[in-house]
Short mmCIF file of C-alpha atoms in Angstrom, two decimals:
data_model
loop_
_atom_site.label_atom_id
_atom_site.label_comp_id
_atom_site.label_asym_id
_atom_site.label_seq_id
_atom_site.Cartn_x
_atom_site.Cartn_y
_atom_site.Cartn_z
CA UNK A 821 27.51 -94.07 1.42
CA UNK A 822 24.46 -96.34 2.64
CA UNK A 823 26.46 -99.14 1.27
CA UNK A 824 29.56 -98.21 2.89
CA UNK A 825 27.85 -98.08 5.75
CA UNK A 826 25.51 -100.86 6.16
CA UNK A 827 29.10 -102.72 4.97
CA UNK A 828 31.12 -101.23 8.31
CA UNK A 829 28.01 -101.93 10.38
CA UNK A 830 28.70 -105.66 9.36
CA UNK A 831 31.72 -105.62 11.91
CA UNK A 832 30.83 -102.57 13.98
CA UNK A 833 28.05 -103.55 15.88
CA UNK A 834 25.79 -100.36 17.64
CA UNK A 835 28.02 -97.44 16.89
CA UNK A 836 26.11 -95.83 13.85
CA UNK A 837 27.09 -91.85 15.38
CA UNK A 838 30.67 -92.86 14.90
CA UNK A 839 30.48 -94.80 11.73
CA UNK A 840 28.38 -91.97 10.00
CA UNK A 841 31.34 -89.29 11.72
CA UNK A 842 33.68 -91.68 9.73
CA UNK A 843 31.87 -91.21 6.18
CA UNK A 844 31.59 -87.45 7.37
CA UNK A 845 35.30 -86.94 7.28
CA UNK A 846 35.57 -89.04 4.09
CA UNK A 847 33.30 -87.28 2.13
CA UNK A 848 34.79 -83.47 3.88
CA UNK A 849 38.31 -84.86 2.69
CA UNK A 850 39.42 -84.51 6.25
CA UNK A 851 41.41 -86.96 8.63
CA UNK A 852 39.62 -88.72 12.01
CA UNK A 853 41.25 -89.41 15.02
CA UNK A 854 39.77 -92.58 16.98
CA UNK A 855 41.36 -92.24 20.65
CA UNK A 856 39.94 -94.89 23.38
CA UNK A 857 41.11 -97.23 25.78
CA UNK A 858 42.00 -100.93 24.48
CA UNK A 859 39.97 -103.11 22.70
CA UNK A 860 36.97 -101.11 22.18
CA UNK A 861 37.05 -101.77 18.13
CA UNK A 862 39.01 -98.41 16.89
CA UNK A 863 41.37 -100.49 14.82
CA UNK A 864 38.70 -102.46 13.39
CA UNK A 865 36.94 -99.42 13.08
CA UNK A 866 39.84 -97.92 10.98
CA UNK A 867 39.95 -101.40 8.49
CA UNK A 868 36.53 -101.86 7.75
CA UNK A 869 35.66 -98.51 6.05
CA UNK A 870 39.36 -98.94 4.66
CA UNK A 871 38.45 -102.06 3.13
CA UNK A 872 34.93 -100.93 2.03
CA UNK A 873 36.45 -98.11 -0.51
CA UNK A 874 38.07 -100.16 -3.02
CA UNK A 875 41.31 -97.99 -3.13
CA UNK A 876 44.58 -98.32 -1.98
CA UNK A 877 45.07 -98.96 1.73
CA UNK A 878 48.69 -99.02 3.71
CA UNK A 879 48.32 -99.21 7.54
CA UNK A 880 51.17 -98.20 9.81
CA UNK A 881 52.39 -99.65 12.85
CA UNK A 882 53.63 -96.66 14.87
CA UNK A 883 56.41 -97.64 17.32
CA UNK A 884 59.23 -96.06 19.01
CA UNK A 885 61.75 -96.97 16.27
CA UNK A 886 59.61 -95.75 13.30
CA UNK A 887 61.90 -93.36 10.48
CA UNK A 888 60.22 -90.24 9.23
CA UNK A 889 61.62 -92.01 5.86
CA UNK A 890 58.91 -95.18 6.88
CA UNK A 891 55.87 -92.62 6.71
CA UNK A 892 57.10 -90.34 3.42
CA UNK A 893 59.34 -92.65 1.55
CA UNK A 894 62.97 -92.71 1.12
CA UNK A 895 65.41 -91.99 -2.46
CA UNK A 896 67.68 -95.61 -2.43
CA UNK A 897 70.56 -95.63 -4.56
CA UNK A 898 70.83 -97.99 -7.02
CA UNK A 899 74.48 -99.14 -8.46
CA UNK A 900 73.56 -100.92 -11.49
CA UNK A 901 71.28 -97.67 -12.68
CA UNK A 902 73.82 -95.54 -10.62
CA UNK A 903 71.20 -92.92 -10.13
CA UNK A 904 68.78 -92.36 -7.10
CA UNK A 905 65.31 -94.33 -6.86
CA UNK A 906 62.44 -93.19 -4.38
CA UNK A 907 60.48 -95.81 -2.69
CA UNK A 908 56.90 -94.48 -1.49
CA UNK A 909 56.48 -94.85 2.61
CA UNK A 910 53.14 -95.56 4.14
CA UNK A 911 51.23 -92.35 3.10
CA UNK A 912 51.15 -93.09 -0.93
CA UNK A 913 47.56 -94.67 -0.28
CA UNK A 914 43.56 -93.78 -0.29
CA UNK A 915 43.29 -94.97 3.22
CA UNK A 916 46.41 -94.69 5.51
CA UNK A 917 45.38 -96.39 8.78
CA UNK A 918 48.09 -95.06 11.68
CA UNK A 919 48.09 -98.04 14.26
CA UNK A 920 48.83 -96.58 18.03
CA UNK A 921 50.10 -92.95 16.81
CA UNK A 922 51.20 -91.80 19.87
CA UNK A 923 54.11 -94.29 20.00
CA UNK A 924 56.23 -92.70 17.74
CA UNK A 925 58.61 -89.92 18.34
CA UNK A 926 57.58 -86.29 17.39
CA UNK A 927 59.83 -86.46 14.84
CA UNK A 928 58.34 -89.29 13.09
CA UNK A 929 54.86 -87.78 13.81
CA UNK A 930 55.78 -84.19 11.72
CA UNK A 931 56.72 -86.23 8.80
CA UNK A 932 52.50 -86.51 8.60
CA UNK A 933 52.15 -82.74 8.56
CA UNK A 934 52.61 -81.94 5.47
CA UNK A 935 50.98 -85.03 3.88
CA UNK A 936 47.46 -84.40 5.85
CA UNK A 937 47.18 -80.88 5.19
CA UNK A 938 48.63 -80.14 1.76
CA UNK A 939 48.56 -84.19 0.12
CA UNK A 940 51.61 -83.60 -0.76
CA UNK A 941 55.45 -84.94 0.12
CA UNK A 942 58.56 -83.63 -0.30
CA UNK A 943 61.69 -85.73 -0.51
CA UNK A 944 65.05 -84.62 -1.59
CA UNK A 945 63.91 -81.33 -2.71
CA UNK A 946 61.00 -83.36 -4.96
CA UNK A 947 57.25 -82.40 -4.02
CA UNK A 948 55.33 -85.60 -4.97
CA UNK A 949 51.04 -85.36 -4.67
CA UNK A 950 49.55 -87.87 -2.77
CA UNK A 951 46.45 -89.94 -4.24
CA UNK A 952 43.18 -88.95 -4.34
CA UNK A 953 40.92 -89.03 -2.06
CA UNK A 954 43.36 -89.77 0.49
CA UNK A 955 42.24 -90.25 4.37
CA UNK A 956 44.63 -90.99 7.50
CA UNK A 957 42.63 -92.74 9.85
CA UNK A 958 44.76 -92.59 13.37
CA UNK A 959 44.76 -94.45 16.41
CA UNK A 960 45.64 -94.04 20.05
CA UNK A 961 45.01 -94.94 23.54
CA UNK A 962 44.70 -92.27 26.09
CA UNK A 963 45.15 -95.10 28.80
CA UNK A 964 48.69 -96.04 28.14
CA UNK A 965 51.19 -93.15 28.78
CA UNK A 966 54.20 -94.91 28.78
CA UNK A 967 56.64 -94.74 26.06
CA UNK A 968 54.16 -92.42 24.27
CA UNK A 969 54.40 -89.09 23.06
CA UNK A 970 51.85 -86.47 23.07
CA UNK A 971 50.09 -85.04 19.64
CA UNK A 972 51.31 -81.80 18.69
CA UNK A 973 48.66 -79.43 18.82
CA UNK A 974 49.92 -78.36 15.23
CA UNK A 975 49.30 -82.14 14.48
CA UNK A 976 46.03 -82.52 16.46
CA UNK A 977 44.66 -79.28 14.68
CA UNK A 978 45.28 -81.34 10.94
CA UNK A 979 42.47 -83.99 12.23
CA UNK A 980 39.17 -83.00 11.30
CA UNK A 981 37.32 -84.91 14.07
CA UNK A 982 38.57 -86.74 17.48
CA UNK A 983 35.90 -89.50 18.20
CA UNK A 984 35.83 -92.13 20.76
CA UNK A 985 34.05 -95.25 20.29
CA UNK A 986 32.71 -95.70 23.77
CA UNK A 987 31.48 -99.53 25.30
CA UNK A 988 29.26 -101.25 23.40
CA UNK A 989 25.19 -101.75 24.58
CA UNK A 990 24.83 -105.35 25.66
CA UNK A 991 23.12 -106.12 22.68
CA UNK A 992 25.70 -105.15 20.91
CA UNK A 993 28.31 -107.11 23.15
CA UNK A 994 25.87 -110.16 22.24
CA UNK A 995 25.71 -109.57 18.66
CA UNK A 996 29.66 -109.34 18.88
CA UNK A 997 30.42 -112.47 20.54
CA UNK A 998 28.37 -114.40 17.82
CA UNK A 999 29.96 -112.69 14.98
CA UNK A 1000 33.60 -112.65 16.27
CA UNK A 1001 34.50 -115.79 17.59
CA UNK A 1002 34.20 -117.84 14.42
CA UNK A 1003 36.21 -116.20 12.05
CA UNK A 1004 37.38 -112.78 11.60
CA UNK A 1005 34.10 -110.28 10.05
CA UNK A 1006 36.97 -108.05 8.08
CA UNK A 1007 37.67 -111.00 5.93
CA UNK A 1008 34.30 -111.40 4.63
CA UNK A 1009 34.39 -107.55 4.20
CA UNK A 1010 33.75 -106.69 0.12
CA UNK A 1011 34.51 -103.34 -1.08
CA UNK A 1012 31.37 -101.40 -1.99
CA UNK A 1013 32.48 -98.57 -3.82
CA UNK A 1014 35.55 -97.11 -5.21
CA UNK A 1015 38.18 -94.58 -4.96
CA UNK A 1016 36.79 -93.06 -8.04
CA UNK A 1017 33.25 -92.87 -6.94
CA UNK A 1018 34.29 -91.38 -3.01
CA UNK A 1019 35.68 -88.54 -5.19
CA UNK A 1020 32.65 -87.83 -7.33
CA UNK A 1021 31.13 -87.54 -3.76
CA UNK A 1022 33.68 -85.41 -2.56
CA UNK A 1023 32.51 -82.82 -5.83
CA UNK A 1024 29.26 -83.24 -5.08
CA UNK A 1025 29.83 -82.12 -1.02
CA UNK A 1026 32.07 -79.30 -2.01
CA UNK A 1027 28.63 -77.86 -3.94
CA UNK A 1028 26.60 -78.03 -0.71
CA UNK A 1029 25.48 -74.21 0.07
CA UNK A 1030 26.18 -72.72 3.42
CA UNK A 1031 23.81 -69.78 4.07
CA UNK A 1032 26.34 -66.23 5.66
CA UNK A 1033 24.11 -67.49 8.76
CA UNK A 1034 24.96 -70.70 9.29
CA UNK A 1035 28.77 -69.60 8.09
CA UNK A 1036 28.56 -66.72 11.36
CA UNK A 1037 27.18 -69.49 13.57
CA UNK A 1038 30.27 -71.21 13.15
CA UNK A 1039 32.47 -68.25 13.61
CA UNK A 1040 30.81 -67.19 16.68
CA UNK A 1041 31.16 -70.66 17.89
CA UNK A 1042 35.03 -70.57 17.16
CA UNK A 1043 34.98 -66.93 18.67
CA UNK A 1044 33.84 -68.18 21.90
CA UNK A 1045 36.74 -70.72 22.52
CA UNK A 1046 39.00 -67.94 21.87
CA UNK A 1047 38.01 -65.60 24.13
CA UNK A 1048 36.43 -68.02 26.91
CA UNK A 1049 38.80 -67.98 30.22
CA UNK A 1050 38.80 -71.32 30.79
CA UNK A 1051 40.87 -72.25 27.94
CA UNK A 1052 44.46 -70.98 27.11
CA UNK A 1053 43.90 -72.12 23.27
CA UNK A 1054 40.88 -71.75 21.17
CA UNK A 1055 39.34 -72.95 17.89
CA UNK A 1056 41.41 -72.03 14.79
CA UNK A 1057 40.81 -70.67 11.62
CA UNK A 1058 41.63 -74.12 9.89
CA UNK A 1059 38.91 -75.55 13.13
CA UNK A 1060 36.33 -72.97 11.41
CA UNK A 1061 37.13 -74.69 8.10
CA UNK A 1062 36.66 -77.93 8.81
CA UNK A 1063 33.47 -77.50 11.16
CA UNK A 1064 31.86 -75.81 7.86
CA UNK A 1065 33.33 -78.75 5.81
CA UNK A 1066 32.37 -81.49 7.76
CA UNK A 1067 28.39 -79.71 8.30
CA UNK A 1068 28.29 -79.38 4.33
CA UNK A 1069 28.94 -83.52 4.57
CA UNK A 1070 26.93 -83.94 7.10
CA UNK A 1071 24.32 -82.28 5.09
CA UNK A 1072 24.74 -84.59 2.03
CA UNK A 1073 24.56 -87.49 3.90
CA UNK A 1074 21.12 -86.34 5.06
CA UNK A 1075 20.14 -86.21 1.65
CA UNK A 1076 20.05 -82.13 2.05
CA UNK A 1077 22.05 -79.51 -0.66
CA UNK A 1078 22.20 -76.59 2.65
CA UNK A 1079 23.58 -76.78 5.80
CA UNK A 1080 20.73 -75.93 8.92
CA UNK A 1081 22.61 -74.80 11.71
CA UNK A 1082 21.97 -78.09 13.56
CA UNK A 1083 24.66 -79.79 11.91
CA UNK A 1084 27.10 -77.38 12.62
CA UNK A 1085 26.15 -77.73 16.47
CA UNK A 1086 26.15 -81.92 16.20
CA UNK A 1087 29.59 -81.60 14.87
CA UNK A 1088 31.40 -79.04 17.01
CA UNK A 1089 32.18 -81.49 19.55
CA UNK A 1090 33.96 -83.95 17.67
CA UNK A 1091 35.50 -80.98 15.51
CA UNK A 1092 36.65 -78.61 18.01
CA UNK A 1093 37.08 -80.21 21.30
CA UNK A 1094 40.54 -81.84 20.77
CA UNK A 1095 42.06 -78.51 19.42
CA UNK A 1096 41.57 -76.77 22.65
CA UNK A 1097 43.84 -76.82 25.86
CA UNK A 1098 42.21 -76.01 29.15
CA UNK A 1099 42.98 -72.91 31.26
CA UNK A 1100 44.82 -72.91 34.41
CA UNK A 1101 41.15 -72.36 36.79
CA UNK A 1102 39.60 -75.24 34.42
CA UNK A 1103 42.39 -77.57 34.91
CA UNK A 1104 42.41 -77.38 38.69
CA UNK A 1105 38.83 -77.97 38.34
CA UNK A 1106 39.04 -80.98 36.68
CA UNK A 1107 36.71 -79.13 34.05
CA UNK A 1108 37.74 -80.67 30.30
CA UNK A 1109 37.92 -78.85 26.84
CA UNK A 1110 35.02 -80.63 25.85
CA UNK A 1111 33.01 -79.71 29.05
CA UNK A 1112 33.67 -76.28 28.36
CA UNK A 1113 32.70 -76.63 24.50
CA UNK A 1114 29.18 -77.72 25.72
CA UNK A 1115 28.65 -75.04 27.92
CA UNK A 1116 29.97 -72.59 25.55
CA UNK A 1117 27.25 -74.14 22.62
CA UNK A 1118 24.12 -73.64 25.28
CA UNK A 1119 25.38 -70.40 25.16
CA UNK A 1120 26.00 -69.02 21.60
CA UNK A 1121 22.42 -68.33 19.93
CA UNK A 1122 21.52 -70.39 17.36
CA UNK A 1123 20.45 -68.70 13.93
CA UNK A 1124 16.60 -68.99 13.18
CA UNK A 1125 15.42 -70.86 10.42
CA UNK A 1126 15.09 -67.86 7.50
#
């Protein structure tokens, strides 16, 4: 994962709390969300750990037009055969990297559900698994409302983390202008590990131990949400889920086989915020989900160190 990193850091220039967020989700078998304004790198973002994991990687432009069939795949008869034949849509891939998500119509955005959370698709009454590991990476920009539609918050809650990638420093910017005006970084980009290897990783996170402390911090945390007034929707149980997950990755990226309670309080941010809808009094406020989240952490004790 040092590789991998070091690798995206190649065309990601100053952003190492949203490049490690990236491996997080990776490693938790989880899906990431990248939503920012225009040309702030999320795309890039999306294809440079895509093309560091030497898997399979499909991207998908979402527009207005896009099939449900385009995303899962589609049975095509064929009249020499005279029998049915299925041709795999965008999601039969390691990495799926969803371009602009936003722009497609709700119904073309449910034909993910089942894919993210179950790695599965059904077509024609035929349940087909999905490869392994297998990561959507999705984009969209909060900016541009028009022609877009909305997430789901059934679809919102399959995404493991929301993160924004946020102006680069000026060094950065610098850095960037060298790098990027000459040639295109992602072509020089060499994969430095495989699909095979990301899922030895993926055992070796699943093994990561999670003290009944640190598990009730992250319940009480989820708790909160639910019963705080100034939301309408809380955490849910699958948000409890992947907060744990993503801490136990978080953990084995610090070179640690337990979860401490900070990373369960580093990641509930980017894990919970985009699940929960504001209250009425909050909204009129101007007081966001994520606003609330912080206040709600200062409040919730952390465990002691046993």
């Amino acid at each position: 994962m040092a590789r991998v990193r070091a690798n995206m850091e190649r065309v990601i220039e100053g952003k190492r709390e949203v490049v490690d967020t990236a491996l997080t989700v990776l490693l938790a078998e989880g899906h990431l969300l990248i939503e920012d304004v225009p040309g702030v790198g999320k795309t890039m973002l999306s294809k440079a750990l895509a093309r560091s994991v030497d898997g399979t990687v499909k991207r998908i432009q979402f527009t207005p037009d896009l099939l449900p069939s385009d995303v899962t795949g589609v049975s095509v008869f064929d009249p020499e055969t005279r029998r049915f034949d299925f041709h795999p849509g965008g999601v039969f891939a390691n990495v799926v990297v969803g371009d602009e998500i936003n722009r497609a119509s709700p119904k073309t955005q449910s034909a993910l559900l089942e894919c993210m959370e179950e790695r599965q698709v059904t077509v024609d009454g035929t349940t087909l698994a999905l490869e392994s590991p297998f990561l959507v990476i999705a984009t969209q920009n909060p900016i541009e409302m028009e022609g877009t539609y909305a997430l789901p918050e059934a679809q919102r809650d399959r995404f493991m983390c929301r993160v924004a990638m946020g102006y680069p420093v000026p060094e950065a910017e610098l850095a960037m202008l060298g790098a990027h005006t000459s040639a295109n970084p992602l072509d020089e980009l060499e994969p430095v590990t495989d699909a095979a290897e990301v899922s030895k990783l993926i055992e070796i996170v699943s093994r990561v131990h999670v003290s009944d402390a640190v598990g009730r911090y992250a319940i009480d945390l989820a708790t909160a949400t639910r019963t705080s007034p100034d939301l309408r929707l809380g955490a849910s149980p699958r948000a409890t889920l992947h907060l744990i997950r993503a801490a136990k990755a978080r953990a084995a990226l610090s070179g640690r086989g337990f979860v401490l309670p900070d990373d369960v309080h580093d990641l509930a941010v980017p894990v919970l915020a985009h699940r929960l809808l504001p209250g009425v009094e909050a909204s009129l406020t101007g007081r966001t989900p994520q606003a609330v989240l912080t206040a709600i952490l200062g409040r919730v004790p952390v465990p002691a160190p046993s």
